[in-house]
Amino acid sequence: HGDPHPGNLLLAADGRLAYLDFGLLCRIPRRHSEAMVALVVHLVASEWVLMAGALRRLDLIKPTTSDDQLAAALEAEFTPRAAKEGGLQQLRMG
């Protein structure tokens, strides 16, 4: 679900989750959902080359882009922000 907030989701009495707004709902290929999880794990662990690989598996990176250069750019972007926020686990993306 692309817009998860209390107005779009309902917990049913039987424990199932009910989706109320289907405007941003789609199916995600398994390899993409696994890459999304890996992306967050590698971000929190400061594993920049592995994070670049996860972005590549999400089909977000041009084939000509160097993973090493992308990793360096990710590190340059996230490391100062994380230090300011008290660590990557505390990083706010908004």
PDB file of N, CA, C and O in Angstrom, residues 39 42-43 46-80:
ATOM      1  N   LEU A  39      17.602  -2.913   1.166  1.00  0.00           N
ATOM      2  CA  LEU A  39      17.969  -1.499   1.099  1.00  0.00           C
ATOM      3  C   LEU A  39      17.977  -0.877   2.491  1.00  0.00           C
ATOM      4  O   LEU A  39      18.933  -0.210   2.887  1.00  0.00           O
ATOM      5  N   HIS A  42      20.793  -2.474   4.728  1.00  0.00           N
ATOM      6  CA  HIS A  42      22.126  -1.980   4.371  1.00  0.00           C
ATOM      7  C   HIS A  42      22.301  -0.508   4.720  1.00  0.00           C
ATOM      8  O   HIS A  42      23.402  -0.083   5.064  1.00  0.00           O
ATOM      9  N   LEU A  43      21.236   0.257   4.669  1.00  0.00           N
ATOM     10  CA  LEU A  43      21.308   1.655   5.088  1.00  0.00           C
ATOM     11  C   LEU A  43      21.647   1.745   6.576  1.00  0.00           C
ATOM     12  O   LEU A  43      22.581   2.438   6.976  1.00  0.00           O
ATOM     13  N   SER A  46      25.148   0.824   7.342  1.00  0.00           N
ATOM     14  CA  SER A  46      26.158   1.623   6.614  1.00  0.00           C
ATOM     15  C   SER A  46      26.933   0.779   5.605  1.00  0.00           C
ATOM     16  O   SER A  46      28.125   0.968   5.399  1.00  0.00           O
ATOM     17  N   GLU A  47      26.256  -0.143   4.949  1.00  0.00           N
ATOM     18  CA  GLU A  47      26.865  -1.016   3.935  1.00  0.00           C
ATOM     19  C   GLU A  47      26.544  -0.430   2.564  1.00  0.00           C
ATOM     20  O   GLU A  47      25.594  -0.845   1.890  1.00  0.00           O
ATOM     21  N   TRP A  48      27.359   0.540   2.165  1.00  0.00           N
ATOM     22  CA  TRP A  48      27.033   1.362   1.004  1.00  0.00           C
ATOM     23  C   TRP A  48      27.085   0.598  -0.316  1.00  0.00           C
ATOM     24  O   TRP A  48      26.214   0.795  -1.173  1.00  0.00           O
ATOM     25  N   VAL A  49      28.061  -0.272  -0.507  1.00  0.00           N
ATOM     26  CA  VAL A  49      28.141  -1.041  -1.759  1.00  0.00           C
ATOM     27  C   VAL A  49      26.957  -2.001  -1.847  1.00  0.00           C
ATOM     28  O   VAL A  49      26.342  -2.159  -2.912  1.00  0.00           O
ATOM     29  N   LEU A  50      26.598  -2.625  -0.725  1.00  0.00           N
ATOM     30  CA  LEU A  50      25.447  -3.532  -0.723  1.00  0.00           C
ATOM     31  C   LEU A  50      24.138  -2.753  -0.930  1.00  0.00           C
ATOM     32  O   LEU A  50      23.215  -3.233  -1.587  1.00  0.00           O
ATOM     33  N   MET A  51      24.093  -1.547  -0.399  1.00  0.00           N
ATOM     34  CA  MET A  51      22.924  -0.694  -0.618  1.00  0.00           C
ATOM     35  C   MET A  51      22.804  -0.337  -2.098  1.00  0.00           C
ATOM     36  O   MET A  51      21.703  -0.352  -2.667  1.00  0.00           O
ATOM     37  N   ALA A  52      23.930  -0.043  -2.737  1.00  0.00           N
ATOM     38  CA  ALA A  52      23.925   0.237  -4.178  1.00  0.00           C
ATOM     39  C   ALA A  52      23.406  -0.975  -4.945  1.00  0.00           C
ATOM     40  O   ALA A  52      22.629  -0.831  -5.898  1.00  0.00           O
ATOM     41  N   GLY A  53      23.815  -2.166  -4.540  1.00  0.00           N
ATOM     42  CA  GLY A  53      23.325  -3.385  -5.188  1.00  0.00           C
ATOM     43  C   GLY A  53      21.825  -3.561  -5.027  1.00  0.00           C
ATOM     44  O   GLY A  53      21.134  -3.988  -5.960  1.00  0.00           O
ATOM     45  N   ALA A  54      21.299  -3.217  -3.849  1.00  0.00           N
ATOM     46  CA  ALA A  54      19.852  -3.304  -3.624  1.00  0.00           C
ATOM     47  C   ALA A  54      19.113  -2.318  -4.523  1.00  0.00           C
ATOM     48  O   ALA A  54      18.067  -2.650  -5.093  1.00  0.00           O
ATOM     49  N   LEU A  55      19.660  -1.118  -4.674  1.00  0.00           N
ATOM     50  CA  LEU A  55      19.051  -0.145  -5.585  1.00  0.00           C
ATOM     51  C   LEU A  55      19.066  -0.659  -7.020  1.00  0.00           C
ATOM     52  O   LEU A  55      18.106  -0.471  -7.772  1.00  0.00           O
ATOM     53  N   ARG A  56      20.140  -1.336  -7.387  1.00  0.00           N
ATOM     54  CA  ARG A  56      20.233  -1.915  -8.735  1.00  0.00           C
ATOM     55  C   ARG A  56      19.173  -3.003  -8.919  1.00  0.00           C
ATOM     56  O   ARG A  56      18.522  -3.091  -9.952  1.00  0.00           O
ATOM     57  N   ARG A  57      18.977  -3.855  -7.895  1.00  0.00           N
ATOM     58  CA  ARG A  57      17.962  -4.920  -7.985  1.00  0.00           C
ATOM     59  C   ARG A  57      16.545  -4.356  -8.058  1.00  0.00           C
ATOM     60  O   ARG A  57      15.628  -5.032  -8.519  1.00  0.00           O
ATOM     61  N   LEU A  58      16.370  -3.119  -7.611  1.00  0.00           N
ATOM     62  CA  LEU A  58      15.076  -2.452  -7.736  1.00  0.00           C
ATOM     63  C   LEU A  58      14.902  -1.811  -9.112  1.00  0.00           C
ATOM     64  O   LEU A  58      13.890  -1.160  -9.380  1.00  0.00           O
ATOM     65  N   ASP A  59      15.896  -1.983  -9.980  1.00  0.00           N
ATOM     66  CA  ASP A  59      15.874  -1.414 -11.330  1.00  0.00           C
ATOM     67  C   ASP A  59      15.841   0.111 -11.297  1.00  0.00           C
ATOM     68  O   ASP A  59      15.249   0.760 -12.167  1.00  0.00           O
ATOM     69  N   LEU A  60      16.511   0.707 -10.308  1.00  0.00           N
ATOM     70  CA  LEU A  60      16.554   2.151 -10.168  1.00  0.00           C
ATOM     71  C   LEU A  60      17.859   2.769 -10.653  1.00  0.00           C
ATOM     72  O   LEU A  60      17.992   3.988 -10.679  1.00  0.00           O
ATOM     73  N   ILE A  61      18.809   1.925 -11.022  1.00  0.00           N
ATOM     74  CA  ILE A  61      20.141   2.395 -11.382  1.00  0.00           C
ATOM     75  C   ILE A  61      20.420   2.054 -12.842  1.00  0.00           C
ATOM     76  O   ILE A  61      20.180   0.930 -13.283  1.00  0.00           O
ATOM     77  N   LYS A  62      20.949   3.027 -13.574  1.00  0.00           N
ATOM     78  CA  LYS A  62      21.327   2.779 -14.967  1.00  0.00           C
ATOM     79  C   LYS A  62      22.445   1.743 -15.021  1.00  0.00           C
ATOM     80  O   LYS A  62      23.327   1.735 -14.156  1.00  0.00           O
ATOM     81  N   PRO A  63      22.457   0.883 -16.026  1.00  0.00           N
ATOM     82  CA  PRO A  63      23.512  -0.139 -16.147  1.00  0.00           C
ATOM     83  C   PRO A  63      24.917   0.462 -16.203  1.00  0.00           C
ATOM     84  O   PRO A  63      25.876  -0.192 -15.800  1.00  0.00           O
ATOM     85  N   THR A  64      25.042   1.676 -16.672  1.00  0.00           N
ATOM     86  CA  THR A  64      26.362   2.303 -16.802  1.00  0.00           C
ATOM     87  C   THR A  64      26.869   2.928 -15.496  1.00  0.00           C
ATOM     88  O   THR A  64      28.013   3.361 -15.426  1.00  0.00           O
ATOM     89  N   THR A  65      26.024   2.962 -14.471  1.00  0.00           N
ATOM     90  CA  THR A  65      26.415   3.565 -13.191  1.00  0.00           C
ATOM     91  C   THR A  65      27.304   2.611 -12.417  1.00  0.00           C
ATOM     92  O   THR A  65      26.979   1.438 -12.252  1.00  0.00           O
ATOM     93  N   SER A  66      28.406   3.117 -11.920  1.00  0.00           N
ATOM     94  CA  SER A  66      29.340   2.334 -11.122  1.00  0.00           C
ATOM     95  C   SER A  66      28.801   2.157  -9.701  1.00  0.00           C
ATOM     96  O   SER A  66      28.438   3.136  -9.041  1.00  0.00           O
ATOM     97  N   ASP A  67      28.764   0.908  -9.218  1.00  0.00           N
ATOM     98  CA  ASP A  67      28.326   0.655  -7.845  1.00  0.00           C
ATOM     99  C   ASP A  67      29.254   1.339  -6.849  1.00  0.00           C
ATOM    100  O   ASP A  67      28.802   1.850  -5.825  1.00  0.00           O
ATOM    101  N   ASP A  68      30.545   1.358  -7.137  1.00  0.00           N
ATOM    102  CA  ASP A  68      31.499   1.996  -6.223  1.00  0.00           C
ATOM    103  C   ASP A  68      31.248   3.499  -6.138  1.00  0.00           C
ATOM    104  O   ASP A  68      31.281   4.083  -5.047  1.00  0.00           O
ATOM    105  N   GLN A  69      31.004   4.136  -7.274  1.00  0.00           N
ATOM    106  CA  GLN A  69      30.725   5.576  -7.263  1.00  0.00           C
ATOM    107  C   GLN A  69      29.395   5.873  -6.574  1.00  0.00           C
ATOM    108  O   GLN A  69      29.274   6.837  -5.819  1.00  0.00           O
ATOM    109  N   LEU A  70      28.403   5.028  -6.830  1.00  0.00           N
ATOM    110  CA  LEU A  70      27.116   5.197  -6.171  1.00  0.00           C
ATOM    111  C   LEU A  70      27.268   5.006  -4.666  1.00  0.00           C
ATOM    112  O   LEU A  70      26.722   5.774  -3.877  1.00  0.00           O
ATOM    113  N   ALA A  71      28.024   3.996  -4.253  1.00  0.00           N
ATOM    114  CA  ALA A  71      28.254   3.745  -2.826  1.00  0.00           C
ATOM    115  C   ALA A  71      28.911   4.955  -2.171  1.00  0.00           C
ATOM    116  O   ALA A  71      28.534   5.360  -1.065  1.00  0.00           O
ATOM    117  N   ALA A  72      29.889   5.549  -2.840  1.00  0.00           N
ATOM    118  CA  ALA A  72      30.555   6.735  -2.302  1.00  0.00           C
ATOM    119  C   ALA A  72      29.572   7.898  -2.164  1.00  0.00           C
ATOM    120  O   ALA A  72      29.600   8.634  -1.163  1.00  0.00           O
ATOM    121  N   ALA A  73      28.685   8.063  -3.131  1.00  0.00           N
ATOM    122  CA  ALA A  73      27.691   9.132  -3.073  1.00  0.00           C
ATOM    123  C   ALA A  73      26.683   8.880  -1.947  1.00  0.00           C
ATOM    124  O   ALA A  73      26.285   9.815  -1.236  1.00  0.00           O
ATOM    125  N   LEU A  74      26.266   7.634  -1.779  1.00  0.00           N
ATOM    126  CA  LEU A  74      25.346   7.291  -0.686  1.00  0.00           C
ATOM    127  C   LEU A  74      25.988   7.578   0.667  1.00  0.00           C
ATOM    128  O   LEU A  74      25.358   8.159   1.555  1.00  0.00           O
ATOM    129  N   GLU A  75      27.244   7.172   0.808  1.00  0.00           N
ATOM    130  CA  GLU A  75      27.960   7.418   2.066  1.00  0.00           C
ATOM    131  C   GLU A  75      28.076   8.921   2.322  1.00  0.00           C
ATOM    132  O   GLU A  75      27.853   9.394   3.450  1.00  0.00           O
ATOM    133  N   ALA A  76      28.414   9.678   1.290  1.00  0.00           N
ATOM    134  CA  ALA A  76      28.558  11.130   1.442  1.00  0.00           C
ATOM    135  C   ALA A  76      27.235  11.791   1.821  1.00  0.00           C
ATOM    136  O   ALA A  76      27.214  12.771   2.564  1.00  0.00           O
ATOM    137  N   GLU A  77      26.145  11.252   1.332  1.00  0.00           N
ATOM    138  CA  GLU A  77      24.826  11.821   1.627  1.00  0.00           C
ATOM    139  C   GLU A  77      24.336  11.435   3.014  1.00  0.00           C
ATOM    140  O   GLU A  77      23.865  12.278   3.779  1.00  0.00           O
ATOM    141  N   PHE A  78      24.420  10.160   3.350  1.00  0.00           N
ATOM    142  CA  PHE A  78      23.784   9.680   4.573  1.00  0.00           C
ATOM    143  C   PHE A  78      24.645   9.813   5.822  1.00  0.00           C
ATOM    144  O   PHE A  78      24.107  10.003   6.910  1.00  0.00           O
ATOM    145  N   THR A  79      25.954   9.722   5.717  1.00  0.00           N
ATOM    146  CA  THR A  79      26.798   9.761   6.912  1.00  0.00           C
ATOM    147  C   THR A  79      26.666  11.086   7.670  1.00  0.00           C
ATOM    148  O   THR A  79      26.441  11.063   8.885  1.00  0.00           O
ATOM    149  N   PRO A  80      26.775  12.250   7.013  1.00  0.00           N
ATOM    150  CA  PRO A  80      26.614  13.503   7.771  1.00  0.00           C
ATOM    151  C   PRO A  80      25.212  13.669   8.368  1.00  0.00           C
ATOM    152  O   PRO A  80      25.053  14.151   9.476  1.00  0.00           O
TER     153      PRO A  80
END
